[in-house]
Amino acid sequence: MTRFEALGLREEILQSLNELKFEQPTPIQEQSIPFILNSENDLIAFAQTGTGKTAAFGLPILEQVDDQLNETQALILSPTRELCLQISNDLATFSKHLKHLNVVPVYGGVDIEKQMRQLKSGAHVVVGTPGRVLDLIKRKRLKVENIAKLVLDEADEMLSMGFKDELDAILAKTPQEKQTLLFSATMPQEMMRIAEKYMHSPEQISVGRRNAGADNVQHQFIPVHSKDRYEVLKRIVDINPNMYGIVFCRTRNDTREIADLLMKDGYDADALHGDLSQAQRDVVMNRFRMKNIQMLIATDVAARGLDVNDLTHVINYNLPDDPEVYVHRSGRTGRAGRSGVSLTLLHGRDKSKLKQIEKTIKKKFEQKAVPSGRDICEKQLFSLIDKVEKADVNPEIEQFIPAIASKLSWLSHEDLIRHFVSLEFNQMLERYKNAPDLNARAESKGKRDRKEKRDRKPKKGSDSNGSSFSRFFMNLGKKDRVSPKMIIGMVNKHMPNDDVKIGQIEILNNFSFFEIERSYEKDVLEALQHARHKGSDLGVEIAKDKS
Ligand code: AMP
């Protein structure tokens, strides 16, 4: 196990890392810190957000800065103001025991005079957004002629945000003899050009696969009809009471509309889009960081630079056209060792996009079903009960207990629970009373063809005749209160768009058998993979032998 002590960092920096409880370098840190410290060559590092890349370039830079020399020795360029602040805060924390070392952030949208004063009073390391950095260089307030290190962080984001000309102009002002460090999740064509033009035989390192999604992200999709998207989104939020996530939409209108609907329906949500002023944007982002907002509804551009590490979910309300945009979206969850879910509401016509993304991330998406009203109520109810169990009991309440106990003495223990749960829970039960099944089937072309063929065939009779039916086994029986009605209901629920004939049903104590029109055998088997009964997973398979 490599430790920070072995990487050649000075005592003051090790002390900060110790205080931050960073015990061991992350893989990108393990590779890049010794390289930056010991080599003069340039570096291209492929690293996802959340891999610890700020420290990967930040620590060796802080190690090598001479704080007795009053000039800018390192320039770090980042695509957004938020990321710029995040990096400069991290660097300030890492260097807090190096009393004379100054890190100065410079970014647009705020008073430039203050930043000029800060630069004048000494800036060993400058972290900035390309537009503001170029502006300060032109005003001769930021001198980059003598820098020894240049970092292009999230270089692909800077290019996709249209900073190509600024980058060209800034790079042209920097000295030939410097070390350039380029950190990026992907390597678009334009970045290759920058690397070729400005970097000298760069070394390449990558953690994980290039273009691969973060490893602890589960990629899932739910087939939905367009008209049901919003309803399905609400169900997903309802079945995940502790969700903290971003819902990505295509347009700012969509973000506004969905956030408005969610707020009207009582959810803690808000929209983040390009029409907001910087001040409005700050308010929304701060509320999100403080977790006063559970769900941020955002466009890809607006969410750039928003650095939140503990998202449980990323929801793709629509899939982006470019698979790399998906890589960025999903990389916002599953960070810093936590697990996360990237869930896509998939319309049938976007199936080919999904396939392309699977190729890019080299992972298969897992199909999920739209949660049923019953499942949601059960989950919410137990989440509430869990909170009750874990609630901190305030001793102040003691003084009221005798009076409360006497007032409620006519209620039995069970009735008391019923009353209390109803008070909290009636709204949810009401919302999902008679909730329809919103599952849309993700049909492949092959399946559609098979279905059309079936539809052209004359329908078979509904009685079992052995050859036209397949026999299924199910791992639940009488003791689980399985009934013919439940089985018919289950098949209809999971095959909503098909008229599937059901044959003989046989319910034994511990398991059951039922027959399904043979031409639907595979479809039913697939559709029932995610079926649940009274909160537990069903095991359904083709029965091996009639006996
Ligand atoms: P970054 O990719 O730089 O945004 O870092 C992601 C998160 O991981 C941040 O919250 C860092 O504070 C944290 N982090 C970075 N390096 C380490 C480390 N070696 N040990 C523990 N946490 C780390």
Coordinates of C-alpha atoms in Angstrom, one line a residue, residues 8-454:
G8 CA 8.0 12.9 -1.7
L9 CA 5.7 15.5 -0.3
R10 CA 6.8 17.9 2.4
E11 CA 5.8 17.7 6.0
E12 CA 3.4 20.7 6.0
I13 CA 1.4 19.1 3.1
L14 CA 1.4 15.7 4.7
Q15 CA 0.0 17.3 7.9
S16 CA -2.9 18.8 6.0
L17 CA -3.6 15.4 4.3
N18 CA -3.6 13.8 7.7
E19 CA -6.1 16.3 9.0
L20 CA -8.3 15.7 6.0
K21 CA -8.0 12.0 6.8
F22 CA -6.7 11.2 3.3
E23 CA -5.0 7.9 4.3
Q24 CA -3.8 6.6 0.9
P25 CA -3.4 8.2 -2.5
T26 CA -6.1 7.3 -5.1
P27 CA -4.9 5.5 -8.2
I28 CA -4.6 8.8 -10.3
Q29 CA -2.7 10.4 -7.4
E30 CA -0.4 7.4 -7.1
Q31 CA 0.5 7.7 -10.8
S32 CA 0.6 11.4 -11.4
I33 CA 2.2 12.8 -8.2
P34 CA 5.6 11.1 -8.6
F35 CA 5.5 11.8 -12.4
I36 CA 4.9 15.6 -11.9
L37 CA 7.5 15.8 -9.2
N38 CA 10.2 13.9 -11.0
S39 CA 9.7 14.4 -14.7
E40 CA 9.8 17.5 -16.9
N41 CA 7.7 16.0 -19.5
D42 CA 4.1 17.0 -20.2
L43 CA 1.2 14.8 -19.1
I44 CA -2.2 13.8 -20.4
A45 CA -4.2 12.2 -17.7
F46 CA -7.6 10.6 -18.4
A47 CA -9.5 10.7 -15.2
Q48 CA -13.2 10.9 -14.3
T49 CA -14.5 13.5 -12.0
G50 CA -14.4 12.3 -8.4
T51 CA -11.2 10.3 -8.8
G52 CA -9.2 12.7 -6.7
K53 CA -7.7 14.5 -9.7
T54 CA -7.5 17.9 -7.9
A55 CA -5.0 16.6 -5.4
A56 CA -3.3 14.6 -8.2
F57 CA -2.1 17.8 -9.9
G58 CA -2.5 20.1 -6.9
L59 CA -0.2 18.4 -4.4
P60 CA 2.9 18.2 -6.6
I61 CA 2.3 21.8 -7.7
L62 CA 2.2 23.0 -4.1
E63 CA 5.2 20.9 -3.3
Q64 CA 7.3 22.7 -6.0
V65 CA 6.1 26.3 -5.6
D66 CA 8.7 28.5 -4.1
D67 CA 6.8 30.7 -1.7
Q68 CA 9.7 33.0 -1.2
L69 CA 9.5 34.0 -4.8
N70 CA 6.9 36.6 -5.4
E71 CA 5.6 35.6 -8.8
T72 CA 2.9 33.4 -10.4
Q73 CA 4.5 29.9 -10.8
A74 CA 1.4 27.8 -11.7
L75 CA -1.7 28.5 -13.7
I76 CA -4.7 26.2 -13.5
L77 CA -7.5 26.7 -16.0
S78 CA -10.9 25.2 -15.3
P79 CA -14.2 25.5 -17.3
T80 CA -16.5 27.1 -14.7
R81 CA -16.5 29.4 -11.8
E82 CA -17.7 26.7 -9.4
L83 CA -14.9 24.3 -10.4
C84 CA -12.4 27.1 -10.1
L85 CA -13.6 27.9 -6.6
Q86 CA -13.6 24.2 -5.7
I87 CA -10.0 23.8 -6.9
S88 CA -8.7 26.9 -5.2
N89 CA -10.4 25.9 -1.9
D90 CA -8.9 22.4 -2.1
L91 CA -5.5 23.9 -2.8
A92 CA -5.8 26.4 0.1
T93 CA -6.7 23.5 2.4
F94 CA -3.8 21.3 1.2
S95 CA -1.4 24.2 1.8
K96 CA -2.8 25.7 5.0
H97 CA 0.4 24.9 6.9
L98 CA 2.5 26.7 4.2
K99 CA 1.8 30.1 5.6
H100 CA 3.3 32.2 2.8
L101 CA 1.8 30.4 -0.1
N102 CA -1.0 32.2 -1.9
V103 CA -3.6 30.6 -4.1
V104 CA -5.9 33.1 -5.9
P105 CA -9.1 32.2 -7.9
V106 CA -10.1 34.4 -10.8
Y107 CA -13.4 34.0 -12.6
G108 CA -16.0 36.1 -14.5
G109 CA -19.2 37.5 -13.3
V110 CA -17.7 39.4 -10.3
D111 CA -15.8 42.6 -9.7
I112 CA -12.4 42.4 -11.5
E113 CA -10.9 45.1 -9.3
K114 CA -10.8 42.9 -6.2
Q115 CA -9.2 40.1 -8.2
M116 CA -6.6 42.5 -9.5
R117 CA -5.8 43.6 -5.9
Q118 CA -5.4 40.0 -4.8
L119 CA -3.1 39.3 -7.7
K120 CA -1.0 42.3 -6.9
S121 CA -0.6 41.2 -3.3
G122 CA 0.9 37.9 -4.4
A123 CA -0.4 34.9 -6.2
H124 CA 1.9 31.9 -6.4
V125 CA -0.8 29.7 -7.9
V126 CA -3.7 31.2 -10.0
V127 CA -6.8 29.1 -10.6
G128 CA -9.1 30.7 -13.2
T129 CA -11.7 30.4 -15.9
P130 CA -10.3 31.0 -19.5
G131 CA -12.3 34.3 -20.2
R132 CA -11.3 36.1 -17.0
V133 CA -7.7 34.8 -17.1
L134 CA -7.2 36.2 -20.7
D135 CA -8.8 39.5 -19.6
L136 CA -6.4 39.8 -16.7
I137 CA -3.4 38.9 -18.9
K138 CA -4.5 41.6 -21.5
R139 CA -4.7 44.1 -18.7
K140 CA -1.2 43.1 -17.6
R141 CA -2.4 42.3 -14.2
L142 CA -1.7 38.6 -14.5
K143 CA 1.8 37.6 -15.6
V144 CA 2.1 34.1 -17.0
E145 CA 5.5 34.5 -18.7
N146 CA 7.3 32.7 -15.9
I147 CA 5.0 29.9 -15.0
A148 CA 6.5 26.5 -14.5
K149 CA 3.2 24.5 -14.5
L150 CA 0.1 24.9 -16.6
V151 CA -2.9 22.7 -15.8
L152 CA -5.9 22.3 -18.2
D153 CA -8.5 20.8 -16.0
E154 CA -11.6 19.3 -17.6
A155 CA -10.1 20.3 -20.9
D156 CA -12.8 18.6 -22.9
E157 CA -15.4 20.7 -21.0
M158 CA -13.5 23.9 -21.7
L159 CA -13.6 23.1 -25.4
S160 CA -17.2 22.1 -25.5
M161 CA -18.1 25.3 -23.7
G162 CA -16.5 27.3 -26.6
F163 CA -13.2 28.4 -24.9
K164 CA -11.0 27.3 -27.8
D165 CA -9.9 30.8 -28.8
E166 CA -9.2 31.9 -25.2
L167 CA -7.1 28.7 -24.6
D168 CA -5.1 29.4 -27.8
A169 CA -4.5 33.0 -26.7
I170 CA -3.5 32.1 -23.1
L171 CA -1.2 29.2 -24.1
A172 CA 0.5 31.4 -26.6
K173 CA 1.5 33.8 -23.7
T174 CA 3.0 31.1 -21.5
P175 CA 6.7 30.1 -21.7
Q176 CA 8.0 27.2 -23.8
E177 CA 9.8 25.7 -20.9
K178 CA 7.0 24.7 -18.6
Q179 CA 5.2 21.5 -17.7
T180 CA 1.7 21.2 -19.2
L181 CA -0.7 18.9 -17.4
L182 CA -4.0 18.1 -19.2
F183 CA -6.8 16.4 -17.2
S184 CA -9.8 15.2 -19.1
A185 CA -12.5 12.5 -19.1
T186 CA -12.6 12.2 -22.9
M187 CA -10.3 13.1 -25.8
P188 CA -12.2 14.9 -28.5
Q189 CA -10.6 15.7 -31.8
E190 CA -10.1 19.4 -30.9
M191 CA -8.2 18.5 -27.8
M192 CA -5.8 16.3 -29.8
R193 CA -5.1 19.4 -31.8
I194 CA -4.3 21.4 -28.7
A195 CA -2.1 18.6 -27.3
E196 CA -0.2 18.4 -30.6
K197 CA 0.3 22.1 -30.9
Y198 CA 1.2 23.0 -27.3
M199 CA 2.5 19.8 -25.6
H200 CA 5.8 18.1 -26.0
S201 CA 5.7 14.3 -26.3
P202 CA 3.3 14.0 -23.4
E203 CA 3.2 11.0 -21.2
Q204 CA -0.3 9.5 -21.0
I205 CA -1.8 8.0 -17.9
S206 CA -5.3 6.9 -17.3
V207 CA -7.2 5.4 -14.4
G208 CA -9.9 3.0 -15.3
R209 CA -10.8 2.8 -19.0
R210 CA -10.7 5.7 -21.3
N211 CA -14.2 7.0 -21.8
A212 CA -15.5 4.5 -19.3
G213 CA -18.2 5.5 -16.8
A214 CA -17.2 5.5 -13.1
D215 CA -17.0 2.0 -11.8
N216 CA -19.4 2.2 -9.0
V217 CA -22.3 3.6 -11.1
Q218 CA -25.2 1.3 -11.9
H219 CA -26.5 2.2 -15.4
Q220 CA -30.3 1.5 -15.6
F221 CA -33.1 2.2 -17.9
I222 CA -36.9 2.1 -17.7
P223 CA -38.9 1.9 -20.9
V224 CA -41.5 4.7 -20.8
H225 CA -44.1 6.2 -23.1
S226 CA -43.5 9.9 -23.7
K227 CA -46.8 10.9 -22.1
D228 CA -45.8 9.1 -18.9
R229 CA -42.3 10.5 -18.4
Y230 CA -43.3 12.9 -15.7
E231 CA -45.4 10.4 -13.8
V232 CA -42.6 7.9 -13.9
L233 CA -40.1 10.4 -12.7
K234 CA -42.3 11.1 -9.6
R235 CA -42.6 7.4 -8.9
I236 CA -38.8 7.0 -9.1
V237 CA -38.5 9.8 -6.6
D238 CA -41.2 8.4 -4.4
I239 CA -39.6 4.9 -4.3
N240 CA -36.3 6.5 -3.3
P241 CA -37.2 8.6 -0.3
N242 CA -33.5 9.5 0.3
M243 CA -32.7 10.4 -3.3
Y244 CA -30.4 13.3 -3.8
G245 CA -29.8 13.9 -7.5
I246 CA -29.8 15.8 -10.8
V247 CA -32.5 15.3 -13.4
F248 CA -31.0 16.1 -16.8
C249 CA -33.2 17.6 -19.5
R250 CA -32.6 18.7 -23.1
T251 CA -33.9 22.3 -22.9
R252 CA -34.2 25.1 -20.4
N253 CA -37.9 25.1 -21.0
D254 CA -38.1 21.4 -20.0
T255 CA -36.1 22.1 -16.8
R256 CA -38.4 25.0 -15.9
E257 CA -41.6 23.1 -16.7
I258 CA -40.6 19.9 -14.8
A259 CA -39.2 21.8 -11.8
D260 CA -42.5 23.8 -11.6
L261 CA -44.6 20.7 -11.8
L262 CA -42.5 19.0 -9.1
M263 CA -42.7 22.0 -6.8
K264 CA -46.4 22.2 -7.3
D265 CA -46.7 18.5 -6.4
G266 CA -44.8 19.1 -3.2
Y267 CA -41.3 18.0 -4.0
D268 CA -38.1 19.8 -3.0
A269 CA -36.9 20.6 -6.5
D270 CA -35.6 23.6 -8.5
A271 CA -34.4 24.3 -12.0
L272 CA -30.8 25.3 -13.1
H273 CA -30.6 26.6 -16.6
G274 CA -28.7 29.2 -18.6
D275 CA -31.4 31.9 -18.3
L276 CA -30.6 32.4 -14.6
S277 CA -28.4 35.3 -13.5
Q278 CA -25.2 34.4 -11.6
A279 CA -26.9 35.4 -8.4
Q280 CA -30.0 33.3 -9.0
R281 CA -27.7 30.4 -10.0
D282 CA -25.7 30.7 -6.8
V283 CA -28.9 30.7 -4.7
V284 CA -30.2 27.5 -6.4
M285 CA -26.8 25.8 -6.2
N286 CA -26.3 26.6 -2.5
R287 CA -29.7 25.3 -1.6
F288 CA -28.9 22.1 -3.5
R289 CA -25.5 21.8 -1.8
M290 CA -27.2 22.3 1.6
K291 CA -29.7 19.6 0.6
N292 CA -32.6 22.0 0.9
I293 CA -33.3 20.9 -2.7
Q294 CA -33.5 17.1 -3.2
M295 CA -33.6 17.3 -7.0
L296 CA -32.0 19.7 -9.3
I297 CA -33.5 19.8 -12.8
A298 CA -30.8 21.0 -15.1
T299 CA -29.5 21.2 -18.6
D300 CA -26.0 19.8 -19.3
V301 CA -24.5 23.2 -19.8
A302 CA -26.0 24.6 -16.6
A303 CA -24.8 21.7 -14.5
R304 CA -21.2 22.0 -15.5
G305 CA -18.8 22.7 -12.7
L306 CA -21.4 21.9 -10.1
D307 CA -19.3 19.8 -7.8
V308 CA -21.3 17.8 -5.4
N309 CA -19.8 14.5 -4.3
D310 CA -22.6 12.6 -2.7
L311 CA -25.4 12.4 -5.4
T312 CA -27.3 9.1 -5.1
H313 CA -28.9 9.4 -8.6
V314 CA -28.5 11.0 -12.0
I315 CA -31.7 10.8 -13.9
N316 CA -31.7 11.1 -17.7
Y317 CA -35.1 12.5 -18.4
N318 CA -34.0 12.3 -22.1
L319 CA -30.9 10.7 -23.4
P320 CA -28.3 13.1 -24.9
D321 CA -27.3 12.6 -28.6
D322 CA -23.6 12.4 -27.8
P323 CA -22.5 9.4 -25.7
E324 CA -19.8 11.5 -24.1
V325 CA -22.4 13.8 -22.6
Y326 CA -23.8 10.7 -21.0
V327 CA -20.4 9.8 -19.6
H328 CA -20.2 13.2 -18.0
R329 CA -23.7 13.0 -16.6
S330 CA -23.3 9.6 -15.1
G331 CA -19.9 10.5 -13.7
R332 CA -21.6 12.9 -11.3
T333 CA -22.8 10.0 -9.2
G334 CA -20.8 7.2 -7.7
R335 CA -18.0 9.5 -6.7
A336 CA -15.3 9.2 -4.0
G337 CA -16.0 5.6 -3.4
R338 CA -19.7 5.9 -3.0
S339 CA -22.2 4.0 -5.2
G340 CA -24.7 5.7 -7.5
V341 CA -27.4 5.1 -10.0
S342 CA -27.7 6.6 -13.4
L343 CA -31.2 6.0 -14.6
T344 CA -32.6 6.7 -18.0
L345 CA -36.3 7.1 -18.9
L346 CA -36.1 5.4 -22.3
H347 CA -38.4 6.1 -25.1
G348 CA -38.6 3.3 -27.7
R349 CA -37.1 5.5 -30.4
D350 CA -33.9 6.1 -28.3
K351 CA -32.9 2.5 -28.1
S352 CA -30.2 2.9 -30.7
K353 CA -28.7 5.8 -28.6
L354 CA -28.6 3.5 -25.6
K355 CA -26.8 0.9 -27.6
Q356 CA -24.2 3.5 -28.6
I357 CA -23.7 4.6 -25.0
E358 CA -23.3 0.9 -23.9
K359 CA -20.5 0.7 -26.5
T360 CA -18.8 3.9 -25.2
I361 CA -19.0 3.0 -21.5
K362 CA -18.4 -0.7 -22.2
K363 CA -21.2 -1.7 -19.8
K364 CA -24.7 -3.0 -20.2
F365 CA -27.7 -1.1 -18.9
E366 CA -30.0 -3.0 -16.6
Q367 CA -33.7 -2.8 -17.4
K368 CA -35.9 -1.8 -14.5
A369 CA -39.7 -1.6 -14.2
V370 CA -41.8 1.4 -13.3
P371 CA -42.4 1.0 -9.5
S372 CA -46.0 0.1 -8.8
G373 CA -48.1 2.2 -6.5
R374 CA -48.1 -0.6 -3.9
D375 CA -44.3 -0.9 -4.0
I376 CA -43.9 2.8 -3.5
C377 CA -46.3 3.0 -0.6
E378 CA -44.5 0.0 1.1
K379 CA -41.1 1.7 0.6
Q380 CA -42.3 5.1 1.9
L381 CA -44.1 3.5 4.8
F382 CA -41.0 1.6 6.0
S383 CA -38.8 4.6 5.4
L384 CA -41.1 6.6 7.8
I385 CA -41.2 3.8 10.3
D386 CA -37.4 3.6 10.1
K387 CA -37.2 7.4 10.9
V388 CA -39.6 7.0 13.8
E389 CA -37.4 4.2 15.2
K390 CA -34.2 6.2 14.9
A391 CA -35.6 9.6 16.0
D392 CA -33.7 11.3 18.8
V393 CA -36.2 11.6 21.7
N394 CA -36.0 15.1 23.2
P395 CA -36.1 14.9 27.0
E396 CA -38.3 18.1 27.0
I397 CA -41.1 15.9 25.8
E398 CA -41.2 14.0 29.1
Q399 CA -43.2 16.7 30.8
F400 CA -46.1 16.1 28.3
I401 CA -46.1 12.3 28.3
P402 CA -48.5 11.7 31.2
A403 CA -51.2 14.0 29.7
I404 CA -50.7 12.5 26.2
A405 CA -50.8 9.0 27.5
S406 CA -54.0 9.7 29.4
K407 CA -55.6 11.3 26.3
L408 CA -54.8 8.3 24.1
S409 CA -55.4 5.6 26.7
W410 CA -58.5 4.4 24.9
L411 CA -56.5 3.4 21.8
S412 CA -54.8 0.0 21.7
H413 CA -51.2 -0.3 20.7
E414 CA -52.1 -1.3 17.2
D415 CA -54.7 1.4 16.8
L416 CA -52.3 4.0 17.9
I417 CA -49.9 2.8 15.2
R418 CA -52.8 2.9 12.7
H419 CA -53.7 6.5 13.6
F420 CA -50.2 7.8 13.6
V421 CA -49.3 6.1 10.2
S422 CA -52.6 7.3 8.6
L423 CA -51.8 10.9 9.7
E424 CA -48.5 10.8 7.9
F425 CA -49.4 8.5 5.1
N426 CA -52.9 9.0 3.8
Q427 CA -51.7 11.4 1.1
M428 CA -49.3 8.9 -0.3
L429 CA -52.0 6.1 -0.2
E430 CA -54.5 8.4 -1.9
R431 CA -51.9 9.4 -4.6
Y432 CA -51.3 5.8 -5.5
K433 CA -54.8 4.5 -5.1
N434 CA -55.7 2.9 -8.5
A435 CA -52.3 4.0 -9.9
P436 CA -52.1 2.6 -13.4
D437 CA -49.2 0.4 -14.7
L438 CA -46.9 2.7 -16.6
N439 CA -44.5 0.1 -17.9
A440 CA -43.8 0.5 -21.6
R441 CA -42.2 -2.5 -23.2
A442 CA -38.8 -1.8 -24.8
E443 CA -39.4 -3.9 -27.9
S444 CA -36.6 -4.7 -30.3
K445 CA -37.3 -4.9 -34.0
G446 CA -37.1 -8.7 -33.9
K447 CA -39.7 -8.8 -31.2
R448 CA -41.9 -6.4 -33.0
D449 CA -41.7 -8.5 -36.1
R450 CA -42.5 -11.6 -34.1
K451 CA -45.5 -9.8 -32.6
E452 CA -46.8 -8.7 -36.0
K453 CA -46.5 -12.3 -37.2
R454 CA -48.4 -13.5 -34.2

